[in-house]
């Protein structure tokens, strides 16, 4: 492999390889290698979380959101996933010459609204303009700083016997983007799940529940998150198909285009691993925010020797299959 | 104006308008409105600085640097300009499908080397890949966090009678990029000034000199910085042409292509405003790092009424002209 492929940005196996074998290797240090959704920085009185994402989604405006909303949510959610309260956000624009100012204003307003909703302040930024044809309309980067509310929420804490919870149904963001690009007419209006997750996370923590770890199921979807859990903990993971909600429109889009709903990106849905005795009370809180939240499975025993820990999906009839880490091209420019 | 123009990214009048009238207005809050090179965040034990920049420079590799080096220096320098010690950096890549992996590795190594040199740690990141033709090779965003070593270094502190110092000669980065694009053969090798400025800033502060304010002279060059100083302080500024060093190659490129060296971008050169009685000792420190550092001028009296404070450039024969805020297209993709 000597050139960058679309799959290197897909959230699956190829992206993991690029990040672990090339990028982490160049920059190696212990904070980066922890590979959390946000870096944990110990120097500032209380611990701080720091995270960044660039957004290149197309189309810019979609059902349930736009590039501005997703740019704020993406970083707010990465901060939330390590148990941090999002405080400050930077935003940086790369804009193509000729981009309509009215659209820029719409995006800015959407960012401002989402920032307000999640209580994060946009405090610094940058604007670059490139000649026509040198980028596609507008790309946005955000970086965020948060204050850690509960320490040590990390994949390395996952242990046997814990329960796996999902905060909502899956596949909506990916399906909305797919449907928009392929101009698929849906029977009812399907909306992206794009939303800030900090309030539900704060509610969970406030109620004395400290998840072992949390991950929002963005690129690579639920499959990528569960496989990351399995790989980091070396524990097999069992999830039940009937517990994972997928709405009819998403099923329809997936059947039509040959996608797997578990591999589709979400932008406001997350997976939690919690101690068994906290699972029910955690679910109760999640359901206050989204009725489709569910306990979807559990962490099985550790694999021995050099075996790879798998994610096993069991259907309603008790038959099982392995849910693989997504591979190949998936969906470019989903976020 | 209903479309984004190249001049909106140029660092001059049009960019100021876009930022102040549209972006700040959408996101309004007191930290953002302070408009420092970095946001100052008060919540974390000691004060913290936070800054971001996206980099779209072309060509990717140029004499004296590359997009990786500039991406680290840009944010390190923005943190340094508010008196902060750079600690943590995020980096986020948008890569065009088909980009050569060997070039990516070269850029990563350059980032790692520059980060090490300036003592900043790269702790989080993101990678997006877009289809061929949807961006130009690679864009990099960095955001950085620093610890404030000396509080309250801001343009609002500029007062009459202070001295203006420049840390090196001007126009080298802009000229290198111009020469590379126009394939101008230079007699000797001109190098970009691209470098991290945190060590010289720390040395200034360590010696008990607290500048009233500092700014690195990037897009819009020395002219943009001096005009920002005049506009923020409402004081006229007088600088002496013979004190501002411009090397022969830069003069040559400017004459050939009709540019003004004071408007060309620098990537490792900064302007300081210091109390008159500290000017000489400050210059001594600056010269340890760069022999072309100089005291280039002074802050004159405040303008009265609704007058605009001007920047006045005096030549060796005592004749004066106004140095305007750069306007128009300047150089796209200079950084």
XYZ file of C-alpha atoms in Angstrom:
670
model
C 0.000 0.000 0.000
C 1.631 3.231 -1.097
C -1.319 5.553 -1.550
C -4.124 6.757 0.695
C -7.424 5.062 -0.119
C -10.951 6.091 0.766
C -11.056 3.148 3.153
C -8.338 4.820 5.237
C -11.003 7.260 6.379
C -13.839 4.786 6.803
C -13.603 3.964 10.483
C -12.780 0.296 9.895
C -9.753 -1.957 9.683
C -7.746 0.125 7.193
C -8.191 3.328 9.212
C -7.093 1.572 12.400
C -3.953 0.412 10.603
C -3.119 3.867 9.280
C -3.597 5.435 12.700
C -1.831 2.795 14.764
C 1.007 1.873 12.452
C 1.802 5.205 10.864
C 0.394 8.202 12.724
C 0.777 6.999 16.325
C 4.216 5.713 15.465
C 5.369 9.112 14.217
C 3.998 11.012 17.219
C 4.390 8.369 19.880
C 3.608 9.368 23.449
C 1.606 7.781 26.245
C -1.415 10.124 26.088
C -1.920 9.569 22.368
C -1.400 5.810 22.639
C -4.238 5.532 25.175
C -6.467 6.039 22.121
C -9.480 7.428 23.943
C -12.151 9.506 22.220
C -10.454 12.466 23.912
C -6.940 12.910 25.257
C -6.775 13.128 29.045
C -4.515 15.961 30.202
C -3.417 15.925 33.817
C -1.767 19.338 34.211
C -4.556 21.731 34.953
C -5.905 21.610 38.520
C -8.578 19.073 37.727
C -8.086 16.711 34.779
C -8.968 18.001 31.362
C -10.143 16.306 28.166
C -9.063 17.472 24.699
C -10.414 16.255 21.368
C -10.613 17.229 17.709
C -12.445 16.239 14.532
C -12.600 17.551 10.990
C -15.887 17.425 9.116
C -16.260 16.965 5.370
C -19.833 15.627 5.217
C -21.764 15.830 1.972
C -24.451 16.996 1.449
C -23.849 19.963 3.745
C -27.504 20.081 4.749
C -29.386 16.870 5.476
C -32.508 15.765 7.289
C -31.939 16.375 10.991
C -28.752 18.405 10.721
C -26.014 20.072 8.728
C -22.212 20.235 8.730
C -22.301 22.925 11.435
C -24.431 20.901 13.832
C -22.365 17.777 13.263
C -19.107 19.703 13.770
C -20.205 20.837 17.223
C -21.831 17.517 18.207
C -18.852 15.447 17.079
C -16.409 17.107 19.450
C -18.938 17.603 22.270
C -19.661 13.882 22.095
C -15.998 12.850 22.036
C -15.472 14.895 25.205
C -18.576 13.378 26.798
C -17.380 9.837 26.084
C -14.475 10.209 28.528
C -16.775 11.609 31.203
C -15.954 15.262 30.580
C -18.224 18.296 30.666
C -17.613 20.181 27.371
C -16.503 23.756 28.071
C -14.648 25.357 25.167
C -14.634 24.813 21.417
C -12.421 26.066 18.611
C -13.713 26.127 15.070
C -11.770 26.385 11.889
C -13.160 26.750 8.374
C -11.704 25.842 5.001
C -14.010 27.461 2.464
C -14.058 27.165 -1.315
C -13.979 30.425 -3.226
C -17.497 31.211 -4.426
C -19.299 29.538 -1.522
C -22.597 31.298 -0.820
C -22.456 33.573 2.183
C -26.080 32.758 3.012
C -25.142 29.102 3.436
C -22.170 30.024 5.592
C -24.488 32.054 7.808
C -26.920 29.155 8.067
C -24.060 26.860 9.122
C -22.756 29.389 11.655
C -26.208 29.760 13.179
C -26.573 26.023 13.417
C -23.195 25.799 15.186
C -24.163 28.599 17.574
C -27.488 26.923 18.386
C -25.935 23.504 18.990
C -23.147 25.017 21.086
C -25.728 26.798 23.233
C -27.762 23.632 23.607
C -24.759 21.704 24.868
C -23.377 24.564 26.970
C -20.032 24.761 25.138
C -18.504 28.132 24.226
C -16.864 28.751 20.840
C -13.771 30.719 21.867
C -11.325 30.722 18.952
C -11.179 29.927 15.269
C -9.567 30.299 11.891
C -10.730 30.870 8.322
C -8.954 29.801 5.155
C -10.280 30.284 1.650
C -8.995 28.081 -1.184
C -9.486 28.660 -4.929
C -12.448 27.073 -6.713
C -12.060 23.330 -7.113
C -9.432 22.983 -4.375
C -11.925 21.865 -1.708
C -15.590 20.933 -1.832
C -17.638 23.904 -0.549
C -16.703 23.920 3.128
C -14.810 21.777 5.628
C -14.986 22.471 9.360
C -12.649 21.447 12.130
C -13.549 21.714 15.783
C -11.388 21.007 18.809
C -12.798 20.977 22.311
C -11.753 21.159 25.915
C -13.753 19.657 28.762
C -13.446 19.174 32.476
C -13.383 15.542 33.570
C -16.364 14.795 35.842
C -15.563 11.119 36.396
C -12.030 9.846 35.929
C -10.836 6.703 34.250
C -13.666 5.880 31.839
C -11.600 3.915 29.335
C -11.808 0.750 27.231
C -9.110 -0.868 29.327
C -11.632 -1.105 32.220
C -14.015 -3.449 30.421
C -14.434 -6.675 32.369
C -16.258 -9.973 32.114
C -19.876 -10.043 33.176
C -20.583 -6.372 32.453
C -23.614 -5.264 30.490
C -23.572 -3.408 27.188
C -26.100 -0.631 26.702
C -27.000 1.325 23.579
C -28.505 4.805 23.906
C -30.851 4.632 20.900
C -31.570 2.951 17.575
C -28.743 2.669 15.056
C -27.995 3.555 11.442
C -30.010 6.732 11.066
C -27.256 9.190 10.236
C -25.655 6.883 7.667
C -29.006 6.123 6.066
C -29.999 9.784 5.813
C -26.741 10.580 4.006
C -27.053 7.541 1.742
C -30.666 8.357 0.916
C -29.816 11.996 0.195
C -26.971 11.072 -2.148
C -28.871 8.405 -4.022
C -32.017 10.503 -4.055
C -34.003 7.703 -2.501
C -37.529 8.766 -1.645
C -38.378 7.485 1.820
C -41.985 6.894 2.892
C -41.632 8.925 6.051
C -39.060 11.505 6.993
C -36.017 9.774 8.430
C -33.843 12.085 10.506
C -30.180 11.825 11.403
C -29.626 11.080 15.092
C -27.085 13.949 15.145
C -27.255 15.529 18.621
C -25.068 16.451 21.589
C -24.763 13.667 24.165
C -23.301 15.571 27.086
C -26.587 16.029 28.950
C -27.465 12.333 29.010
C -23.898 11.450 30.032
C -23.962 14.031 32.836
C -27.297 12.606 34.029
C -25.817 9.079 34.138
C -22.792 10.267 36.135
C -24.907 12.433 38.441
C -26.868 9.342 39.421
C -23.764 7.622 40.697
C -23.313 5.350 37.697
C -19.753 5.296 36.405
C -19.591 3.353 33.137
C -16.463 1.273 32.566
C -16.299 2.932 29.175
C -18.381 4.801 26.596
C -18.056 5.312 22.841
C -20.237 7.106 20.360
C -20.876 4.883 17.359
C -19.745 7.186 14.540
C -17.734 5.988 11.497
C -17.835 2.196 11.360
C -21.018 2.257 13.449
C -21.921 -0.118 16.269
C -19.733 -2.857 14.760
C -16.569 -0.768 14.993
C -17.275 0.181 18.626
C -18.023 -3.369 19.760
C -14.950 -4.689 17.982
C -12.838 -2.024 19.637
C -14.237 -3.097 23.014
C -13.445 -6.735 22.265
C -9.977 -5.989 21.001
C -9.042 -3.711 23.913
C -10.461 -5.952 26.652
C -9.551 -9.272 24.973
C -13.058 -10.357 26.058
C -15.634 -11.793 23.676
C -18.781 -9.758 23.394
C -22.279 -11.128 22.916
C -25.080 -8.903 21.615
C -28.672 -9.776 20.777
C -30.075 -8.705 17.436
C -33.611 -8.227 18.757
C -32.352 -5.805 21.427
C -30.678 -3.492 18.904
C -33.350 -1.204 17.529
C -33.208 -0.351 13.845
C -36.091 1.697 12.455
C -37.998 0.590 9.338
C -36.613 3.323 7.102
C -33.038 2.329 7.967
C -33.836 -1.323 7.275
C -35.294 -0.214 3.933
C -32.237 1.831 2.922
C -29.902 -0.989 3.967
C -31.822 -3.602 1.979
C -31.957 -1.380 -1.056
C -28.254 -0.529 -1.070
C -26.783 -3.623 0.528
C -25.492 -2.089 3.745
C -25.426 -3.519 7.233
C -27.181 -1.189 9.741
C -24.601 -2.019 12.413
C -21.829 -0.594 10.223
C -23.588 2.672 9.456
C -22.441 5.828 11.198
C -24.438 7.446 13.987
C -23.833 10.958 15.247
C -25.763 11.006 18.516
C -25.891 7.407 19.706
C -23.456 5.785 22.097
C -22.540 2.478 23.663
C -21.869 2.070 27.386
C -20.325 -0.797 29.317
C -21.586 -0.812 32.911
C -21.361 -3.105 35.915
C -24.161 -5.682 35.861
C -25.855 -4.288 38.987
C -26.038 -0.799 37.471
C -27.448 -1.826 34.094
C -31.149 -1.387 34.906
C -30.814 1.982 36.600
C -28.575 3.178 33.745
C -31.144 2.057 31.177
C -33.847 3.963 33.014
C -31.844 7.184 32.655
C -31.017 6.547 28.986
C -34.719 5.982 28.243
C -35.617 9.399 29.636
C -33.631 10.787 26.695
C -34.456 8.161 24.069
C -37.065 5.429 24.336
C -35.170 3.096 22.030
C -32.254 2.775 24.471
C -31.649 -0.828 25.465
C -29.397 -3.338 27.174
C -28.084 -5.072 24.090
C -25.616 -7.633 25.422
C -22.827 -8.561 27.753
C -19.102 -9.030 28.075
C -18.122 -12.707 27.987
C -14.868 -14.269 29.183
C -11.364 -13.293 28.163
C -9.883 -15.183 25.226
C -6.727 -17.126 25.902
C -3.477 -17.502 24.017
C -3.227 -15.474 20.862
C -6.918 -15.746 19.992
C -8.792 -12.714 18.747
C -11.754 -11.695 20.884
C -14.847 -11.696 18.680
C -18.152 -9.880 18.735
C -20.990 -12.385 18.487
C -24.423 -11.384 17.275
C -27.245 -13.733 18.277
C -30.578 -13.554 16.490
C -34.049 -14.224 17.884
C -33.781 -17.924 17.019
C -30.566 -18.392 18.946
C -28.272 -18.699 15.933
C -25.038 -16.755 16.108
C -22.697 -14.999 13.702
C -19.559 -12.951 14.133
C -19.916 -9.174 13.740
C -16.683 -8.210 12.024
C -14.798 -4.941 12.170
C -16.003 -3.054 9.079
C -13.605 -3.219 6.182
C -13.353 -1.634 2.769
C -14.761 1.527 1.384
C -17.904 2.064 3.444
C -19.189 5.587 3.028
C -16.828 8.430 2.245
C -17.696 11.852 3.673
C -20.321 10.584 6.108
C -19.224 13.149 8.702
C -21.239 40.599 -1.240
C -22.993 37.257 -1.356
C -20.167 34.836 -2.057
C -16.906 33.988 -0.336
C -13.907 35.450 -2.179
C -10.253 34.520 -1.972
C -9.670 37.845 -0.230
C -11.799 36.619 2.701
C -8.898 34.363 3.611
C -6.081 36.810 2.922
C -5.496 38.303 6.341
C -6.493 41.819 5.308
C -9.535 44.054 5.399
C -12.018 41.600 3.852
C -11.053 38.812 6.245
C -11.418 41.134 9.236
C -14.910 42.031 8.039
C -15.955 38.400 7.590
C -14.664 37.486 11.033
C -15.958 40.490 12.933
C -19.279 41.036 11.217
C -20.348 37.497 10.485
C -18.479 34.866 12.482
C -18.056 36.704 15.801
C -21.637 37.885 15.533
C -22.964 34.343 15.231
C -20.898 32.996 18.126
C -20.713 36.093 20.275
C -19.106 35.740 23.688
C -16.549 37.772 25.602
C -13.601 35.356 25.177
C -13.974 35.226 21.403
C -14.493 38.990 21.113
C -11.164 39.659 22.822
C -9.685 38.543 19.476
C -6.296 37.451 20.775
C -4.060 35.042 18.888
C -5.250 32.460 21.434
C -8.353 32.355 23.616
C -7.638 32.839 27.313
C -9.519 30.315 29.453
C -9.750 31.056 33.151
C -11.191 27.802 34.543
C -8.232 25.548 35.043
C -6.123 26.277 38.125
C -3.746 28.570 36.276
C -4.951 30.346 33.144
C -4.857 28.436 29.904
C -4.484 29.497 26.267
C -6.308 27.747 23.419
C -5.784 28.299 19.695
C -6.431 26.685 16.333
C -5.398 27.025 12.688
C -6.039 25.088 9.513
C -3.269 24.789 6.944
C -3.786 24.569 3.179
C -0.389 25.759 1.976
C 0.747 24.937 -1.534
C 3.281 23.643 -2.449
C 3.282 21.151 0.423
C 7.074 21.129 0.550
C 8.998 24.389 0.237
C 12.424 25.736 1.023
C 12.751 25.802 4.821
C 9.636 23.825 5.662
C 6.543 21.893 4.691
C 2.862 21.825 5.606
C 3.619 19.670 8.660
C 6.197 22.037 10.105
C 3.996 25.058 9.461
C 0.985 23.327 11.055
C 2.881 22.814 14.312
C 4.617 26.229 14.266
C 1.396 28.104 13.496
C -0.374 26.980 16.630
C 2.736 26.946 18.832
C 3.318 30.559 17.812
C -0.281 31.637 18.422
C -0.019 30.223 21.946
C 3.340 31.928 22.473
C 1.931 35.307 21.421
C -0.322 35.457 24.503
C 2.575 34.506 26.779
C 1.697 30.822 27.043
C 3.986 27.810 27.150
C 2.681 25.376 24.481
C 1.829 22.005 26.051
C -0.610 19.949 24.004
C -1.486 19.806 20.327
C -4.265 18.108 18.381
C -3.828 17.371 14.712
C -6.452 16.578 12.171
C -5.895 15.555 8.558
C -8.113 15.864 5.509
C -6.414 13.766 2.835
C -7.259 13.370 -0.834
C -7.710 9.827 -2.049
C -4.550 8.743 -3.870
C -2.152 10.876 -1.829
C 1.237 9.207 -1.592
C 1.852 7.513 1.719
C 5.563 8.380 1.529
C 4.667 12.081 1.473
C 2.295 11.630 4.399
C 5.103 9.990 6.347
C 7.473 12.824 5.510
C 4.891 15.341 6.750
C 4.251 13.339 9.936
C 7.970 13.174 10.669
C 8.302 16.880 10.130
C 5.424 17.505 12.568
C 6.960 15.162 15.139
C 10.346 16.875 14.828
C 8.913 20.388 15.159
C 6.717 19.344 18.083
C 9.746 17.937 19.861
C 11.758 21.064 19.172
C 9.078 23.260 20.736
C 8.276 20.853 23.577
C 4.611 20.414 22.622
C 2.979 16.965 22.727
C 0.626 15.780 19.975
C -2.105 14.090 22.027
C -5.165 13.621 19.810
C -6.168 13.717 16.185
C -8.512 12.783 13.395
C -8.176 11.556 9.816
C -10.673 12.071 7.012
C -10.187 10.913 3.443
C -12.129 12.601 0.634
C -12.507 11.348 -2.944
C -10.069 12.523 -5.626
C -10.637 16.137 -6.604
C -12.543 17.035 -3.437
C -9.541 18.555 -1.688
C -6.014 19.374 -2.823
C -3.664 16.642 -1.536
C -3.738 17.299 2.211
C -5.037 19.915 4.647
C -3.987 19.890 8.295
C -5.639 21.456 11.300
C -3.916 21.856 14.631
C -5.336 23.145 17.897
C -3.163 23.778 20.904
C -3.341 24.274 24.633
C -0.778 26.221 26.602
C -0.219 27.389 30.141
C -0.104 31.158 30.551
C 3.296 32.234 31.888
C 2.561 35.973 31.944
C -1.002 37.208 32.091
C -2.610 39.998 30.181
C -0.434 40.313 27.076
C -3.061 41.831 24.796
C -3.428 44.540 22.145
C -5.598 46.582 24.500
C -2.481 47.279 26.639
C -0.631 49.207 23.930
C 0.147 52.719 25.121
C 1.798 55.889 23.841
C 5.574 56.068 23.991
C 6.160 52.300 23.815
C 8.688 50.780 21.448
C 7.908 48.372 18.633
C 10.319 45.498 18.099
C 10.516 42.987 15.271
C 12.143 39.590 15.863
C 13.709 39.151 12.409
C 13.597 40.193 8.773
C 10.265 40.090 6.950
C 8.716 38.556 3.845
C 10.678 35.346 3.591
C 7.848 32.832 3.881
C 5.636 34.662 1.386
C 8.515 35.061 -1.069
C 9.495 31.396 -0.879
C 5.929 30.350 -1.690
C 5.640 32.914 -4.483
C 8.979 31.890 -5.967
C 8.062 28.204 -5.795
C 4.723 28.739 -7.527
C 6.075 30.979 -10.251
C 9.180 28.844 -10.621
C 11.404 31.832 -10.107
C 15.046 30.866 -9.904
C 16.658 32.734 -7.035
C 20.374 33.466 -6.945
C 20.840 32.037 -3.475
C 18.630 29.741 -1.512
C 15.967 31.763 0.231
C 14.376 29.893 3.141
C 11.025 30.394 4.791
C 11.307 31.806 8.298
C 8.937 29.049 9.475
C 9.939 28.131 13.042
C 8.512 27.810 16.553
C 8.751 31.025 18.580
C 8.048 29.715 22.056
C 11.669 29.530 23.174
C 12.466 33.151 22.360
C 9.207 34.279 23.993
C 9.987 32.259 27.132
C 13.447 33.791 27.235
C 11.976 37.312 27.036
C 9.517 36.579 29.864
C 12.146 34.823 31.991
C 14.214 38.002 31.895
C 11.449 39.974 33.508
C 10.283 41.679 30.329
C 6.519 41.583 29.915
C 5.576 42.900 26.477
C 2.349 44.902 26.271
C 1.442 42.668 23.382
C 2.914 40.326 20.775
C 1.735 39.158 17.351
C 3.318 36.884 14.797
C 3.191 38.503 11.385
C 1.504 35.746 9.355
C -1.185 36.416 6.711
C -1.207 40.110 5.878
C 2.374 40.381 7.134
C 3.851 43.188 9.185
C 1.307 45.656 7.741
C -1.658 43.706 9.088
C -0.126 43.427 12.578
C 0.798 47.103 12.830
C -2.627 48.142 11.588
C -4.248 45.871 14.165
C -2.124 47.509 16.856
C -3.149 50.988 15.675
C -6.793 50.091 15.403
C -6.977 48.384 18.830
C -5.007 51.069 20.703
C -6.358 54.040 18.714
C -2.731 55.219 18.730
C -0.809 56.144 15.599
C 2.235 54.039 14.964
C 5.498 55.217 13.442
C 7.970 52.730 11.964
C 11.256 53.352 10.176
C 11.873 51.690 6.842
C 15.630 51.379 7.379
C 15.059 49.507 10.653
C 12.907 46.807 9.059
C 15.238 44.234 7.537
C 14.268 42.731 4.215
C 16.789 40.395 2.593
C 17.883 40.883 -1.026
C 16.082 37.817 -2.347
C 12.791 39.042 -0.866
C 13.331 42.486 -2.395
C 13.987 40.740 -5.719
C 10.831 38.621 -5.613
C 8.744 41.631 -4.582
C 10.105 43.804 -7.397
C 9.557 41.056 -9.934
C 5.990 40.307 -8.922
C 4.848 43.657 -7.603
C 4.384 42.789 -3.961
C 5.099 44.827 -0.865
C 7.431 42.949 1.539
C 5.533 44.306 4.527
C 2.370 42.569 3.351
C 3.954 39.177 2.794
C 3.319 36.413 5.306
C 5.933 35.289 7.797
C 5.709 32.084 9.784
C 8.331 32.579 12.476
C 8.670 36.333 12.911
C 6.821 38.421 15.474
C 6.221 41.974 16.581
C 6.416 43.056 20.206
C 5.308 46.258 21.897
C 7.360 46.901 25.030
C 7.784 49.713 27.555
C 10.429 52.166 26.377
C 12.829 51.334 29.228
C 12.747 47.619 28.366
C 13.327 47.992 24.636
C 17.110 47.621 24.627
C 17.251 44.614 26.945
C 14.453 42.975 24.951
C 16.336 43.561 21.694
C 19.436 41.957 23.184
C 17.462 38.774 23.879
C 15.809 38.755 20.450
C 19.227 39.099 18.773
C 20.476 35.967 20.528
C 17.908 34.104 18.430
C 18.044 36.199 15.251
C 20.581 38.861 14.404
C 18.160 40.790 12.206
C 15.883 41.613 15.147
C 15.434 45.345 15.586
C 13.582 48.174 17.281
C 11.545 49.356 14.320
C 9.403 52.140 15.704
C 7.197 53.563 18.419
C 3.647 54.165 19.494
C 2.604 57.796 18.961
C -0.307 59.599 20.580
C -3.931 58.538 20.607
C -6.097 59.879 17.785
C -9.031 62.025 18.801
C -12.627 62.138 17.686
C -13.596 59.599 15.087
C -10.197 59.589 13.348
C -8.622 56.312 12.288
C -5.218 55.636 13.847
C -2.722 55.162 11.026
C 0.538 53.313 10.633
C 3.174 55.660 9.286
C 6.266 54.389 7.504
C 9.199 56.825 7.390
C 12.037 56.261 4.952
C 15.718 57.102 5.368
C 15.180 60.599 3.930
C 12.464 61.429 6.441
C 9.543 61.241 4.012
C 6.491 59.446 5.279
C 3.697 57.337 3.829
C 0.782 55.458 5.354
C 1.109 51.682 5.581
C -2.415 50.478 4.861
C -4.136 47.338 6.044
C -3.630 44.899 3.150
C -6.649 44.589 0.912
C -7.651 42.415 -1.994
C -6.524 39.016 -3.055
C -2.978 38.823 -1.723
C -1.749 35.259 -1.778
C -4.151 32.377 -1.469
C -2.903 29.252 0.300
C 0.171 30.883 1.799
C -0.243 28.842 4.985
